[in-house]
Amino acid sequence: MKLILLGAPGAGKGTQAEVICNKFSIPAISTGNIIREALKNGTEMGLKAKSYMDEGKLVPDDVVIGIIQERLAKDDCKNGFILDGFPRTIPQAEALDAMGVEIDRVVSIEVPDEKIVERMSGRRVCEKCGASYHMLYKKPAKEDVCDACGGALIRRKDDAPETVQDRLKVYHEQTEPLKDYYAKSGKLRTVEGQEEVADTTRLMLAALEA
Ligand code: AMP
């Protein structure tokens, strides 16, 4: 299964990608996580992306297209994958088509902007392994400690309220048109993001079969 998850930042794409990738034994690929990892390792690409990311802007298309091209060529993508956070612009979607990648389904998780702002303030990520948590909806067993690896949980710089507004604007202007792009080929399904992670997962799994 080759799946794309669409949705505003904070709509729950990352969390759903983690659940679904385990269920189908396919990798979840997050361009955001790949860029953050590159930044942590001080690579040239990471440094180039930093200023865009910190300001809530999109990293240039050629950079992310290069990242995805390299990642999808790896062996573990043979039986499918979930793309979380890519494509985010029409040129990125066109580049994916030009690579010959046949997407099966595109699921857009819909959450109103007001809810997104509220949710983002509680979002935390593991500094070490990138796993995501939420102080209301997906609490770690021990406060501020990652269940998976014991790393420290932090708030991403780009989850600060002012930056979230900028990211929502970018989402509506540049990413939302992708819904039309994939609706035209009949691949788009939309799901209302629920308060409980498991409820959204149930709707997502139904959407994958519809
Ligand atoms: P995310 O973790 O998916 O919210 O991504 C965090 C940040 O990484 C975004 O705000 C962008 O600056 C950058 N980024 C991630 N994926 C993309 C993409 N497909 N195109 C452009 N920028 C991206």
PDB file of C-alpha atoms and ligand atoms in Angstrom:
ATOM      1  CA  MET A   1       0.000   0.000   0.000  1.00  0.00           C
ATOM      2  CA  LYS A   2       1.302   3.398  -1.014  1.00  0.00           C
ATOM      3  CA  LEU A   3      -0.394   6.016   1.053  1.00  0.00           C
ATOM      4  CA  ILE A   4      -0.203   9.791   1.430  1.00  0.00           C
ATOM      5  CA  LEU A   5      -1.464  11.519   4.576  1.00  0.00           C
ATOM      6  CA  LEU A   6      -2.604  15.091   4.107  1.00  0.00           C
ATOM      7  CA  GLY A   7      -3.726  17.541   6.764  1.00  0.00           C
ATOM      8  CA  ALA A   8      -2.765  20.725   8.546  1.00  0.00           C
ATOM      9  CA  PRO A   9       0.229  20.680  10.874  1.00  0.00           C
ATOM     10  CA  GLY A  10      -1.038  19.194  14.136  1.00  0.00           C
ATOM     11  CA  ALA A  11      -3.953  17.332  12.534  1.00  0.00           C
ATOM     12  CA  GLY A  12      -2.485  14.056  13.777  1.00  0.00           C
ATOM     13  CA  LYS A  13      -0.748  12.769  10.637  1.00  0.00           C
ATOM     14  CA  GLY A  14       2.385  11.671  12.494  1.00  0.00           C
ATOM     15  CA  THR A  15       0.478   9.752  15.154  1.00  0.00           C
ATOM     16  CA  GLN A  16      -1.738   8.012  12.592  1.00  0.00           C
ATOM     17  CA  ALA A  17       1.284   7.225  10.410  1.00  0.00           C
ATOM     18  CA  GLU A  18       2.937   5.457  13.363  1.00  0.00           C
ATOM     19  CA  VAL A  19      -0.163   3.319  14.030  1.00  0.00           C
ATOM     20  CA  ILE A  20      -0.827   2.428  10.396  1.00  0.00           C
ATOM     21  CA  CYS A  21       2.772   1.630   9.500  1.00  0.00           C
ATOM     22  CA  ASN A  22       2.843  -0.973  12.289  1.00  0.00           C
ATOM     23  CA  LYS A  23      -0.433  -2.475  11.140  1.00  0.00           C
ATOM     24  CA  PHE A  24       0.689  -2.849   7.513  1.00  0.00           C
ATOM     25  CA  SER A  25       4.429  -3.383   8.209  1.00  0.00           C
ATOM     26  CA  ILE A  26       5.457  -0.584   5.887  1.00  0.00           C
ATOM     27  CA  PRO A  27       7.672   2.395   6.719  1.00  0.00           C
ATOM     28  CA  ALA A  28       6.218   5.785   7.656  1.00  0.00           C
ATOM     29  CA  ILE A  29       8.260   8.475   5.962  1.00  0.00           C
ATOM     30  CA  SER A  30       8.146  11.970   7.428  1.00  0.00           C
ATOM     31  CA  THR A  31      10.106  14.629   5.536  1.00  0.00           C
ATOM     32  CA  GLY A  32       9.895  16.796   8.681  1.00  0.00           C
ATOM     33  CA  ASN A  33      11.619  14.061  10.741  1.00  0.00           C
ATOM     34  CA  ILE A  34      14.274  13.515   8.055  1.00  0.00           C
ATOM     35  CA  ILE A  35      15.032  17.257   7.987  1.00  0.00           C
ATOM     36  CA  ARG A  36      15.131  17.504  11.801  1.00  0.00           C
ATOM     37  CA  GLU A  37      17.524  14.526  11.896  1.00  0.00           C
ATOM     38  CA  ALA A  38      19.759  16.175   9.267  1.00  0.00           C
ATOM     39  CA  LEU A  39      19.735  19.359  11.316  1.00  0.00           C
ATOM     40  CA  LYS A  40      20.711  17.462  14.469  1.00  0.00           C
ATOM     41  CA  ASN A  41      23.595  15.877  12.559  1.00  0.00           C
ATOM     42  CA  GLY A  42      24.679  19.258  11.185  1.00  0.00           C
ATOM     43  CA  THR A  43      24.535  18.198   7.529  1.00  0.00           C
ATOM     44  CA  GLU A  44      24.541  20.781   4.744  1.00  0.00           C
ATOM     45  CA  MET A  45      20.925  19.996   3.858  1.00  0.00           C
ATOM     46  CA  GLY A  46      19.864  20.383   7.510  1.00  0.00           C
ATOM     47  CA  LEU A  47      21.533  23.761   7.823  1.00  0.00           C
ATOM     48  CA  LYS A  48      19.980  24.944   4.564  1.00  0.00           C
ATOM     49  CA  ALA A  49      16.517  23.927   5.794  1.00  0.00           C
ATOM     50  CA  LYS A  50      16.820  25.406   9.298  1.00  0.00           C
ATOM     51  CA  SER A  51      15.765  29.008   8.645  1.00  0.00           C
ATOM     52  CA  TYR A  52      12.707  27.970   6.627  1.00  0.00           C
ATOM     53  CA  MET A  53      11.644  25.484   9.256  1.00  0.00           C
ATOM     54  CA  ASP A  54      12.122  27.828  12.213  1.00  0.00           C
ATOM     55  CA  GLU A  55       9.908  30.426  10.534  1.00  0.00           C
ATOM     56  CA  GLY A  56       7.176  27.920   9.692  1.00  0.00           C
ATOM     57  CA  LYS A  57       7.873  28.206   5.950  1.00  0.00           C
ATOM     58  CA  LEU A  58       8.252  25.369   3.499  1.00  0.00           C
ATOM     59  CA  VAL A  59      11.731  24.165   2.618  1.00  0.00           C
ATOM     60  CA  PRO A  60      12.339  24.626  -1.153  1.00  0.00           C
ATOM     61  CA  ASP A  61      10.777  21.947  -3.373  1.00  0.00           C
ATOM     62  CA  ASP A  62      14.081  20.752  -4.883  1.00  0.00           C
ATOM     63  CA  VAL A  63      15.487  19.968  -1.412  1.00  0.00           C
ATOM     64  CA  VAL A  64      12.499  17.879  -0.241  1.00  0.00           C
ATOM     65  CA  ILE A  65      12.052  16.191  -3.615  1.00  0.00           C
ATOM     66  CA  GLY A  66      15.705  15.088  -3.395  1.00  0.00           C
ATOM     67  CA  ILE A  67      15.127  13.737   0.123  1.00  0.00           C
ATOM     68  CA  ILE A  68      12.083  11.703  -0.961  1.00  0.00           C
ATOM     69  CA  GLN A  69      13.733  10.372  -4.101  1.00  0.00           C
ATOM     70  CA  GLU A  70      16.622   9.037  -2.024  1.00  0.00           C
ATOM     71  CA  ARG A  71      14.354   7.596   0.693  1.00  0.00           C
ATOM     72  CA  LEU A  72      11.919   5.829  -1.655  1.00  0.00           C
ATOM     73  CA  ALA A  73      14.819   4.110  -3.422  1.00  0.00           C
ATOM     74  CA  LYS A  74      15.599   2.165  -0.220  1.00  0.00           C
ATOM     75  CA  ASP A  75      14.732  -1.519   0.045  1.00  0.00           C
ATOM     76  CA  ASP A  76      12.154  -1.190   2.816  1.00  0.00           C
ATOM     77  CA  CYS A  77       9.851   0.808   0.496  1.00  0.00           C
ATOM     78  CA  LYS A  78       9.402  -2.133  -1.908  1.00  0.00           C
ATOM     79  CA  ASN A  79       6.045  -3.213  -0.428  1.00  0.00           C
ATOM     80  CA  GLY A  80       4.704   0.265   0.135  1.00  0.00           C
ATOM     81  CA  PHE A  81       5.016   3.241   2.468  1.00  0.00           C
ATOM     82  CA  ILE A  82       3.139   6.044   4.153  1.00  0.00           C
ATOM     83  CA  LEU A  83       4.137   9.583   3.301  1.00  0.00           C
ATOM     84  CA  ASP A  84       3.579  11.977   6.206  1.00  0.00           C
ATOM     85  CA  GLY A  85       4.237  15.611   5.254  1.00  0.00           C
ATOM     86  CA  PHE A  86       5.055  15.035   1.598  1.00  0.00           C
ATOM     87  CA  PRO A  87       3.917  16.247  -0.889  1.00  0.00           C
ATOM     88  CA  ARG A  88       3.085  19.697   0.451  1.00  0.00           C
ATOM     89  CA  THR A  89       2.923  21.604  -2.844  1.00  0.00           C
ATOM     90  CA  ILE A  90       1.632  20.847  -6.353  1.00  0.00           C
ATOM     91  CA  PRO A  91       5.186  20.729  -7.812  1.00  0.00           C
ATOM     92  CA  GLN A  92       6.108  18.120  -5.170  1.00  0.00           C
ATOM     93  CA  ALA A  93       3.083  15.991  -6.151  1.00  0.00           C
ATOM     94  CA  GLU A  94       4.029  16.338  -9.808  1.00  0.00           C
ATOM     95  CA  ALA A  95       7.591  15.273  -9.004  1.00  0.00           C
ATOM     96  CA  LEU A  96       6.249  12.145  -7.276  1.00  0.00           C
ATOM     97  CA  ASP A  97       4.208  11.331 -10.399  1.00  0.00           C
ATOM     98  CA  ALA A  98       7.266  11.951 -12.584  1.00  0.00           C
ATOM     99  CA  MET A  99       9.229   9.426 -10.460  1.00  0.00           C
ATOM    100  CA  GLY A 100       6.644   6.829 -11.529  1.00  0.00           C
ATOM    101  CA  VAL A 101       5.308   6.339  -7.999  1.00  0.00           C
ATOM    102  CA  GLU A 102       1.739   4.960  -8.118  1.00  0.00           C
ATOM    103  CA  ILE A 103      -0.121   6.132  -5.039  1.00  0.00           C
ATOM    104  CA  ASP A 104      -3.082   3.959  -3.926  1.00  0.00           C
ATOM    105  CA  ARG A 105      -4.819   6.315  -1.498  1.00  0.00           C
ATOM    106  CA  VAL A 106      -4.578   9.850  -0.171  1.00  0.00           C
ATOM    107  CA  VAL A 107      -6.253  10.463   3.175  1.00  0.00           C
ATOM    108  CA  SER A 108      -6.783  14.004   4.382  1.00  0.00           C
ATOM    109  CA  ILE A 109      -7.309  14.405   8.128  1.00  0.00           C
ATOM    110  CA  GLU A 110      -9.564  17.427   8.655  1.00  0.00           C
ATOM    111  CA  VAL A 111      -9.324  19.481  11.844  1.00  0.00           C
ATOM    112  CA  PRO A 112     -10.560  23.106  12.209  1.00  0.00           C
ATOM    113  CA  ASP A 113      -7.844  25.765  12.650  1.00  0.00           C
ATOM    114  CA  GLU A 114      -9.005  26.744  16.190  1.00  0.00           C
ATOM    115  CA  LYS A 115      -8.624  23.155  17.296  1.00  0.00           C
ATOM    116  CA  ILE A 116      -5.168  22.921  15.685  1.00  0.00           C
ATOM    117  CA  VAL A 117      -3.901  25.929  17.646  1.00  0.00           C
ATOM    118  CA  GLU A 118      -5.241  24.406  20.870  1.00  0.00           C
ATOM    119  CA  ARG A 119      -3.695  21.013  20.097  1.00  0.00           C
ATOM    120  CA  MET A 120      -0.268  22.318  19.117  1.00  0.00           C
ATOM    121  CA  SER A 121       0.322  23.849  22.532  1.00  0.00           C
ATOM    122  CA  GLY A 122       0.190  20.357  24.090  1.00  0.00           C
ATOM    123  CA  ARG A 123       2.324  18.631  21.490  1.00  0.00           C
ATOM    124  CA  ARG A 124       5.697  17.170  22.502  1.00  0.00           C
ATOM    125  CA  VAL A 125       8.303  15.153  20.592  1.00  0.00           C
ATOM    126  CA  CYS A 126      11.136  12.955  21.753  1.00  0.00           C
ATOM    127  CA  GLU A 127      14.446  14.719  21.309  1.00  0.00           C
ATOM    128  CA  LYS A 128      16.160  11.385  20.688  1.00  0.00           C
ATOM    129  CA  CYS A 129      13.881   9.185  18.518  1.00  0.00           C
ATOM    130  CA  GLY A 130      11.256  11.673  17.224  1.00  0.00           C
ATOM    131  CA  ALA A 131       8.206   9.810  18.647  1.00  0.00           C
ATOM    132  CA  SER A 132       5.248  12.155  19.147  1.00  0.00           C
ATOM    133  CA  TYR A 133       3.124  12.702  22.247  1.00  0.00           C
ATOM    134  CA  HIS A 134       0.384  15.012  23.452  1.00  0.00           C
ATOM    135  CA  MET A 135      -0.114  16.208  26.994  1.00  0.00           C
ATOM    136  CA  LEU A 136      -3.905  15.618  26.711  1.00  0.00           C
ATOM    137  CA  TYR A 137      -4.453  13.009  23.996  1.00  0.00           C
ATOM    138  CA  LYS A 138      -1.363  10.808  24.051  1.00  0.00           C
ATOM    139  CA  LYS A 139       0.411  11.143  27.362  1.00  0.00           C
ATOM    140  CA  PRO A 140       3.715   9.383  28.020  1.00  0.00           C
ATOM    141  CA  ALA A 141       3.692   7.000  30.993  1.00  0.00           C
ATOM    142  CA  LYS A 142       6.215   9.228  32.782  1.00  0.00           C
ATOM    143  CA  GLU A 143       6.011  13.016  32.399  1.00  0.00           C
ATOM    144  CA  ASP A 144       8.398  14.454  29.790  1.00  0.00           C
ATOM    145  CA  VAL A 145      10.052  11.061  29.149  1.00  0.00           C
ATOM    146  CA  CYS A 146       9.690   9.044  25.918  1.00  0.00           C
ATOM    147  CA  ASP A 147       7.994   5.637  26.422  1.00  0.00           C
ATOM    148  CA  ALA A 148       9.939   4.158  23.508  1.00  0.00           C
ATOM    149  CA  CYS A 149      13.528   5.210  24.226  1.00  0.00           C
ATOM    150  CA  GLY A 150      13.630   7.183  27.488  1.00  0.00           C
ATOM    151  CA  GLY A 151      14.646  10.402  25.682  1.00  0.00           C
ATOM    152  CA  ALA A 152      13.513  13.848  26.836  1.00  0.00           C
ATOM    153  CA  LEU A 153      10.214  15.203  25.467  1.00  0.00           C
ATOM    154  CA  ILE A 154      10.372  18.760  24.174  1.00  0.00           C
ATOM    155  CA  ARG A 155       8.139  21.285  22.390  1.00  0.00           C
ATOM    156  CA  ARG A 156       9.325  21.880  18.820  1.00  0.00           C
ATOM    157  CA  LYS A 157      10.377  25.469  18.163  1.00  0.00           C
ATOM    158  CA  ASP A 158       7.958  25.620  15.230  1.00  0.00           C
ATOM    159  CA  ASP A 159       5.056  24.577  17.497  1.00  0.00           C
ATOM    160  CA  ALA A 160       5.179  28.002  19.237  1.00  0.00           C
ATOM    161  CA  PRO A 161       1.746  29.707  18.829  1.00  0.00           C
ATOM    162  CA  GLU A 162       2.954  32.539  16.484  1.00  0.00           C
ATOM    163  CA  THR A 163       4.682  30.051  14.194  1.00  0.00           C
ATOM    164  CA  VAL A 164       1.636  27.768  14.180  1.00  0.00           C
ATOM    165  CA  GLN A 165      -0.437  30.599  12.650  1.00  0.00           C
ATOM    166  CA  ASP A 166       2.174  31.002   9.888  1.00  0.00           C
ATOM    167  CA  ARG A 167       2.221  27.259   9.264  1.00  0.00           C
ATOM    168  CA  LEU A 168      -1.576  27.160   8.978  1.00  0.00           C
ATOM    169  CA  LYS A 169      -1.464  29.984   6.423  1.00  0.00           C
ATOM    170  CA  VAL A 170       1.152  28.079   4.406  1.00  0.00           C
ATOM    171  CA  TYR A 171      -0.981  24.928   4.659  1.00  0.00           C
ATOM    172  CA  HIS A 172      -4.121  26.628   3.317  1.00  0.00           C
ATOM    173  CA  GLU A 173      -2.271  28.408   0.519  1.00  0.00           C
ATOM    174  CA  GLN A 174       0.151  25.756  -0.686  1.00  0.00           C
ATOM    175  CA  THR A 175      -0.871  22.310   0.583  1.00  0.00           C
ATOM    176  CA  GLU A 176      -4.662  22.320   0.598  1.00  0.00           C
ATOM    177  CA  PRO A 177      -4.839  22.555  -3.245  1.00  0.00           C
ATOM    178  CA  LEU A 178      -3.452  19.002  -3.225  1.00  0.00           C
ATOM    179  CA  LYS A 179      -6.883  17.783  -2.157  1.00  0.00           C
ATOM    180  CA  ASP A 180      -8.260  18.809  -5.568  1.00  0.00           C
ATOM    181  CA  TYR A 181      -5.197  17.372  -7.282  1.00  0.00           C
ATOM    182  CA  TYR A 182      -5.834  13.902  -5.804  1.00  0.00           C
ATOM    183  CA  ALA A 183      -9.641  14.137  -5.892  1.00  0.00           C
ATOM    184  CA  LYS A 184      -9.388  14.352  -9.677  1.00  0.00           C
ATOM    185  CA  SER A 185      -7.784  10.910  -9.850  1.00  0.00           C
ATOM    186  CA  GLY A 186     -10.349   9.489  -7.376  1.00  0.00           C
ATOM    187  CA  LYS A 187      -7.707   8.733  -4.729  1.00  0.00           C
ATOM    188  CA  LEU A 188      -8.703  11.244  -2.074  1.00  0.00           C
ATOM    189  CA  ARG A 189     -10.625  10.283   1.061  1.00  0.00           C
ATOM    190  CA  THR A 190     -11.318  12.707   3.908  1.00  0.00           C
ATOM    191  CA  VAL A 191     -11.602  11.853   7.568  1.00  0.00           C
ATOM    192  CA  GLU A 192     -12.656  14.133  10.455  1.00  0.00           C
ATOM    193  CA  GLY A 193      -9.870  14.131  13.061  1.00  0.00           C
ATOM    194  CA  GLN A 194     -11.332  12.944  16.390  1.00  0.00           C
ATOM    195  CA  GLU A 195     -10.378  13.731  19.988  1.00  0.00           C
ATOM    196  CA  GLU A 196      -9.283  10.127  20.551  1.00  0.00           C
ATOM    197  CA  VAL A 197      -6.419   8.799  18.425  1.00  0.00           C
ATOM    198  CA  ALA A 198      -8.079   5.353  18.180  1.00  0.00           C
ATOM    199  CA  ASP A 199     -11.301   6.877  16.817  1.00  0.00           C
ATOM    200  CA  THR A 200      -9.420   8.639  14.022  1.00  0.00           C
ATOM    201  CA  THR A 201      -7.538   5.414  13.274  1.00  0.00           C
ATOM    202  CA  ARG A 202     -10.831   3.541  12.906  1.00  0.00           C
ATOM    203  CA  LEU A 203     -12.101   6.134  10.419  1.00  0.00           C
ATOM    204  CA  MET A 204      -8.788   6.050   8.565  1.00  0.00           C
ATOM    205  CA  LEU A 205      -8.811   2.277   8.177  1.00  0.00           C
ATOM    206  CA  ALA A 206     -12.385   2.442   6.853  1.00  0.00           C
ATOM    207  CA  ALA A 207     -11.331   5.192   4.414  1.00  0.00           C
ATOM    208  CA  LEU A 208      -8.483   3.029   3.121  1.00  0.00           C
ATOM    209  CA  GLU A 209     -10.953   0.335   2.147  1.00  0.00           C
ATOM    210  CA  ALA A 210     -13.600   2.650   0.678  1.00  0.00           C
TER     211      ALA A 210
HETATM  212  P1  AMP B   1       6.450  18.571   9.818  1.00  0.00           P
HETATM  213  O1  AMP B   1       7.185  17.841  10.873  1.00  0.00           O
HETATM  214  O2  AMP B   1       5.909  17.660   8.763  1.00  0.00           O
HETATM  215  O3  AMP B   1       5.397  19.500  10.370  1.00  0.00           O
HETATM  216  O4  AMP B   1       7.528  19.491   9.062  1.00  0.00           O
HETATM  217  C1  AMP B   1       8.221  20.494   9.756  1.00  0.00           C
HETATM  218  C2  AMP B   1       8.798  21.507   8.800  1.00  0.00           C
HETATM  219  O5  AMP B   1       9.704  20.840   7.889  1.00  0.00           O
HETATM  220  C3  AMP B   1       7.807  22.222   7.904  1.00  0.00           C
HETATM  221  O6  AMP B   1       7.185  23.316   8.532  1.00  0.00           O
HETATM  222  C4  AMP B   1       8.711  22.640   6.741  1.00  0.00           C
HETATM  223  O7  AMP B   1       9.518  23.745   7.104  1.00  0.00           O
HETATM  224  C5  AMP B   1       9.624  21.420   6.600  1.00  0.00           C
HETATM  225  N1  AMP B   1       9.038  20.421   5.677  1.00  0.00           N
HETATM  226  C6  AMP B   1       8.665  19.142   5.970  1.00  0.00           C
HETATM  227  N2  AMP B   1       8.168  18.517   4.882  1.00  0.00           N
HETATM  228  C7  AMP B   1       8.194  19.429   3.882  1.00  0.00           C
HETATM  229  C8  AMP B   1       7.785  19.400   2.516  1.00  0.00           C
HETATM  230  N3  AMP B   1       7.238  18.312   1.956  1.00  0.00           N
HETATM  231  N4  AMP B   1       7.992  20.536   1.775  1.00  0.00           N
HETATM  232  C9  AMP B   1       8.549  21.630   2.307  1.00  0.00           C
HETATM  233  N5  AMP B   1       8.935  21.727   3.582  1.00  0.00           N
HETATM  234  C10 AMP B   1       8.765  20.648   4.379  1.00  0.00           C
END
